[in-house]
Amino acid sequence: MRFAILVTEGPHGHQATDSALAFAGAVLERGHQLPQVFFYGDGVLNANRLSAPPAGERHPVRGWSRLAAEQGVELLICANAALKRGVREATLAPGFRIVGLGQLAGMLVAADRLITFGA
Amino acid sequence: MRFAILVTEGPHGHQATDSALAFAGAVLERGHQLPQVFFYGDGVLNANRLSAPPAGERHPVRGWSRLAAEQGVELLICANAALKRGVREATLAPGFRIVGLGQLAGMLVAADRLITFGA
Amino acid sequence: MSLLHMVAASPFTHRALEACLARWSDGDALLLMEDAVAAALDGAVTPLPGNGPVFVLLPDLVARGLAARPLRHGATPVDYGGFVDLAARYDGSVSWF
Amino acid sequence: MSLLHMVAASPFTHRALEACLARWSDGDALLLMEDAVAAALDGAVTPLPGNGPVFVLLPDLVARGLAARPLRHGATPVDYGGFVDLAARYDGSVSWF
Amino acid sequence: MAVKSLLFLNRAAPYGHGRAAEMLEAALVAAAFGQEVRLAFLDDGVFQLVAGQQAGAVGQKSQAELIALLDEHDIDAVLVEAESLAERGLSPADLMVEAEILPRAALTRALAGADMVISA
Amino acid sequence: MAVKSLLFLNRAAPYGHGRAAEMLEAALVAAAFGQEVRLAFLDDGVFQLVAGQQAGAVGQKSQAELIALLDEHDIDAVLVEAESLAERGLSPADLMVEAEILPRAALTRALAGADMVISA
């Protein structure tokens, strides 16, 4: 089955990102497809390469980049939401790509299931 | 009277920042003192110079910088919270300064009133 | 010590207003702002303090198209200057999120 | 079409669970996760669906020190694999914030 | 691109949280991309439709302007839950758009009838 | 620096929101800077004190580790509202720290008695 994930909160204010990462891993472990994750609203803050938590603490931005590198999951962030929040091409973590909102529509249409993580 | 303001949400997910900016302006208009505003939690995202909302839309980051320049209000952001969220010295908007949490204690002790804006 | 209690979340969505009212003392005041201004509208079924003044931030009513609607008995609109005056007049303040 | 309803906010703080239950259909299921796992604890006074299965995300119970506590009648713990299975089994899902 | 029936669930009041505006933008774009888009306004989401909004009073962009676009775009339905209006002391006459006012039971059926429900 | 009596209001459950941890960090630093610091746990905040937390299950830093620091630091009081515990099916025996369990009326008086109340 083909899953889509939408993330609407940033990585450090809420648990939503941790839940989304754990769910994404489980989707792939169960043998389902997860071609894309879309980040909208404050969710685009997950793409900030400058995020530097203390050593030993959770590092969600890196978690997403690893998911992209190891599993080929595309990480799409909304251009409008990103510009407002100061997430730029130059500060994008590996695996993330800035796209238009049309890509969100595309992800929804292509997927069998959508799971949203927010607050 | 000496006021202190604490902001705990980012500039684009919640109204908290707009309310804080409007309140800060009114404090000064009423002839009170507002030496410092402290940004904690997701509030540190208010300091991101890279924030670029569409022309004509609200621009809270610039609003804070203007408050600092025109009224001499110090804008303090918590170092730990900022590092986690990828807000760095190099991307700081004018008027903001990265400080330790001890400065929050200092602000509280020196103030007659604390008003917190969050969600 | 009298406190100014501030609530910003809608009482239809969050329980912040309930939490505030559960710790109410005689002499305290309530300021409803942002989405919480909905609690001040005539006809709203959400709770308000049994005693003590209730203030509503007028710019938040105006933004939401609610400024012309009747308010519940005893609710008084204030602008940001009035908000500052309240913060100065009461001994302290508590924000309920 | 049966739906999997997901609630993450604590029912003591938010009204998301109430909003969800107000739009409940026969055949739907509920997944409680993050702070909402509190709604599944024996003794909690918050509402649950009158009919239909209730699942609770186990890692969220474990993190909060609540995994050893008795759950309310009919609440079933699932791990993230079980969460995925539920999402696949039901025709669709709704997140309530 | 195939066509799906997408139901956007708007449950947040305008201005207090950025999600109200961002949800509508996403719905408008999905409609522009040829999807079958229905908007449901319930709970505090009904406040988004109230006539006479003046967002400038809090320095924000008007949610009303986005709402006004619904008519021009190819939005297939605007559904409003009657109970949500009543609980807030609002009536259909207070709204700025033509909408289908539905009882809760009908709105619940609309949820189940969509190919996908989007909430944020 | 003068000394003030600061009351930190902890109303959020741990892990779901970053504020629970960040509030405690702020309180610990204020205590280290010589302020009179009291912590009040009420509403969902009482979940922060529950024994047996294993934050690794959701990949987070343990709130329990921060709570354990309260004893070592110069925190003047840890107050817990009895009604908040009872509503959640919790009892004082479930908590991992020594705390003053107070009825709601006493906690309300503690709010009014502080020089400043900090909530986040």
Coordinates of C-alpha atoms in Angstrom, one line a residue, chain E:
Chain E
M1 CA -3.1 13.1 -12.5
A2 CA -6.1 11.0 -11.4
V3 CA -9.0 12.7 -9.7
K4 CA -9.8 12.2 -6.0
S5 CA -12.4 13.6 -3.8
L6 CA -10.5 15.5 -1.1
L7 CA -12.3 16.8 2.0
F8 CA -10.4 19.6 3.8
L9 CA -11.4 19.8 7.5
N10 CA -11.3 23.4 8.7
R11 CA -11.6 23.4 12.5
A12 CA -9.4 26.3 13.5
A13 CA -10.5 29.9 14.2
P14 CA -8.8 32.5 11.9
Y15 CA -5.8 34.5 13.1
G16 CA -5.1 32.7 16.3
H17 CA -3.2 30.0 14.5
G18 CA -1.5 30.1 11.1
R19 CA -3.1 26.8 10.1
A20 CA -6.5 28.4 9.2
A21 CA -5.0 30.3 6.3
E22 CA -2.5 27.6 5.2
M23 CA -5.2 25.0 5.0
L24 CA -7.3 27.2 2.7
E25 CA -4.3 27.9 0.4
A26 CA -3.7 24.1 0.1
A27 CA -7.3 23.5 -0.7
L28 CA -7.3 26.2 -3.4
V29 CA -4.2 24.8 -5.0
A30 CA -5.6 21.3 -5.0
A31 CA -8.7 22.6 -6.7
A32 CA -6.6 24.5 -9.3
F33 CA -4.9 21.2 -10.0
G34 CA -8.2 19.6 -11.0
Q35 CA -9.0 17.7 -7.8
E36 CA -12.6 17.4 -6.5
V37 CA -12.2 19.6 -3.4
R38 CA -14.8 20.0 -0.7
L39 CA -14.3 22.2 2.4
A40 CA -15.9 21.4 5.7
F41 CA -16.1 24.2 8.3
L42 CA -16.8 22.9 11.8
D43 CA -16.0 23.7 15.4
D44 CA -14.0 27.0 15.6
G45 CA -13.5 26.8 11.8
V46 CA -16.9 28.4 11.3
F47 CA -15.4 31.7 12.6
Q48 CA -13.4 31.8 9.3
L49 CA -16.6 32.5 7.4
V50 CA -18.0 35.3 9.6
A51 CA -18.7 38.5 7.6
G52 CA -17.0 41.8 8.4
Q53 CA -13.5 40.7 9.3
Q54 CA -10.9 43.4 9.5
A55 CA -7.6 41.5 9.9
G56 CA -5.6 44.8 9.8
A57 CA -6.7 45.4 13.4
V58 CA -4.2 42.7 14.4
G59 CA -1.8 43.3 11.5
Q60 CA -2.7 40.1 9.7
K61 CA -3.6 39.2 6.1
S62 CA -7.4 38.8 5.8
Q63 CA -8.8 35.3 6.0
A64 CA -11.9 36.8 4.4
E65 CA -9.9 37.5 1.2
L66 CA -9.0 33.8 0.9
I67 CA -12.6 32.8 1.7
A68 CA -13.8 35.2 -1.1
L69 CA -11.6 33.2 -3.6
L70 CA -13.6 30.1 -2.9
D71 CA -16.4 31.3 -5.2
E72 CA -13.9 32.0 -8.1
H73 CA -12.1 28.8 -7.8
D74 CA -13.4 25.4 -8.7
I75 CA -14.3 24.4 -5.1
D76 CA -17.0 21.7 -5.4
A77 CA -18.7 22.3 -2.0
V78 CA -18.5 24.5 1.1
L79 CA -20.1 22.6 4.0
V80 CA -20.8 24.2 7.4
E81 CA -21.9 22.3 10.4
A82 CA -25.1 23.8 11.9
E83 CA -24.3 22.7 15.5
S84 CA -21.0 24.4 15.4
L85 CA -22.7 27.7 14.4
A86 CA -25.3 27.4 17.1
E87 CA -22.9 26.6 19.9
R88 CA -21.1 29.9 19.1
G89 CA -24.2 32.0 18.9
L90 CA -23.8 32.4 15.1
S91 CA -26.4 32.0 12.4
P92 CA -26.1 31.3 8.7
A93 CA -26.9 35.0 8.1
D94 CA -23.6 35.9 9.8
L95 CA -21.6 34.2 7.0
M96 CA -19.9 35.8 4.1
V97 CA -20.3 33.0 1.6
E98 CA -22.9 30.8 0.2
A99 CA -22.5 27.5 2.0
E100 CA -24.4 24.3 2.6
I101 CA -25.5 24.3 6.2
L102 CA -25.6 20.6 7.3
P103 CA -26.6 18.9 10.5
R104 CA -23.8 17.1 12.3
A105 CA -25.0 13.6 11.1
A106 CA -24.7 14.7 7.5
L107 CA -21.3 16.2 8.0
T108 CA -20.2 13.0 9.6
R109 CA -21.3 11.1 6.5
A110 CA -19.4 13.6 4.3
L111 CA -16.2 12.6 6.3
A112 CA -16.7 9.0 5.6
G113 CA -17.6 9.6 1.9
A114 CA -14.4 11.4 0.9
D115 CA -11.5 9.6 -0.7
M116 CA -9.2 11.4 1.7
V117 CA -9.6 13.8 4.6
I118 CA -7.0 16.5 5.1
S119 CA -6.8 18.3 8.5
A120 CA -4.1 20.6 9.7

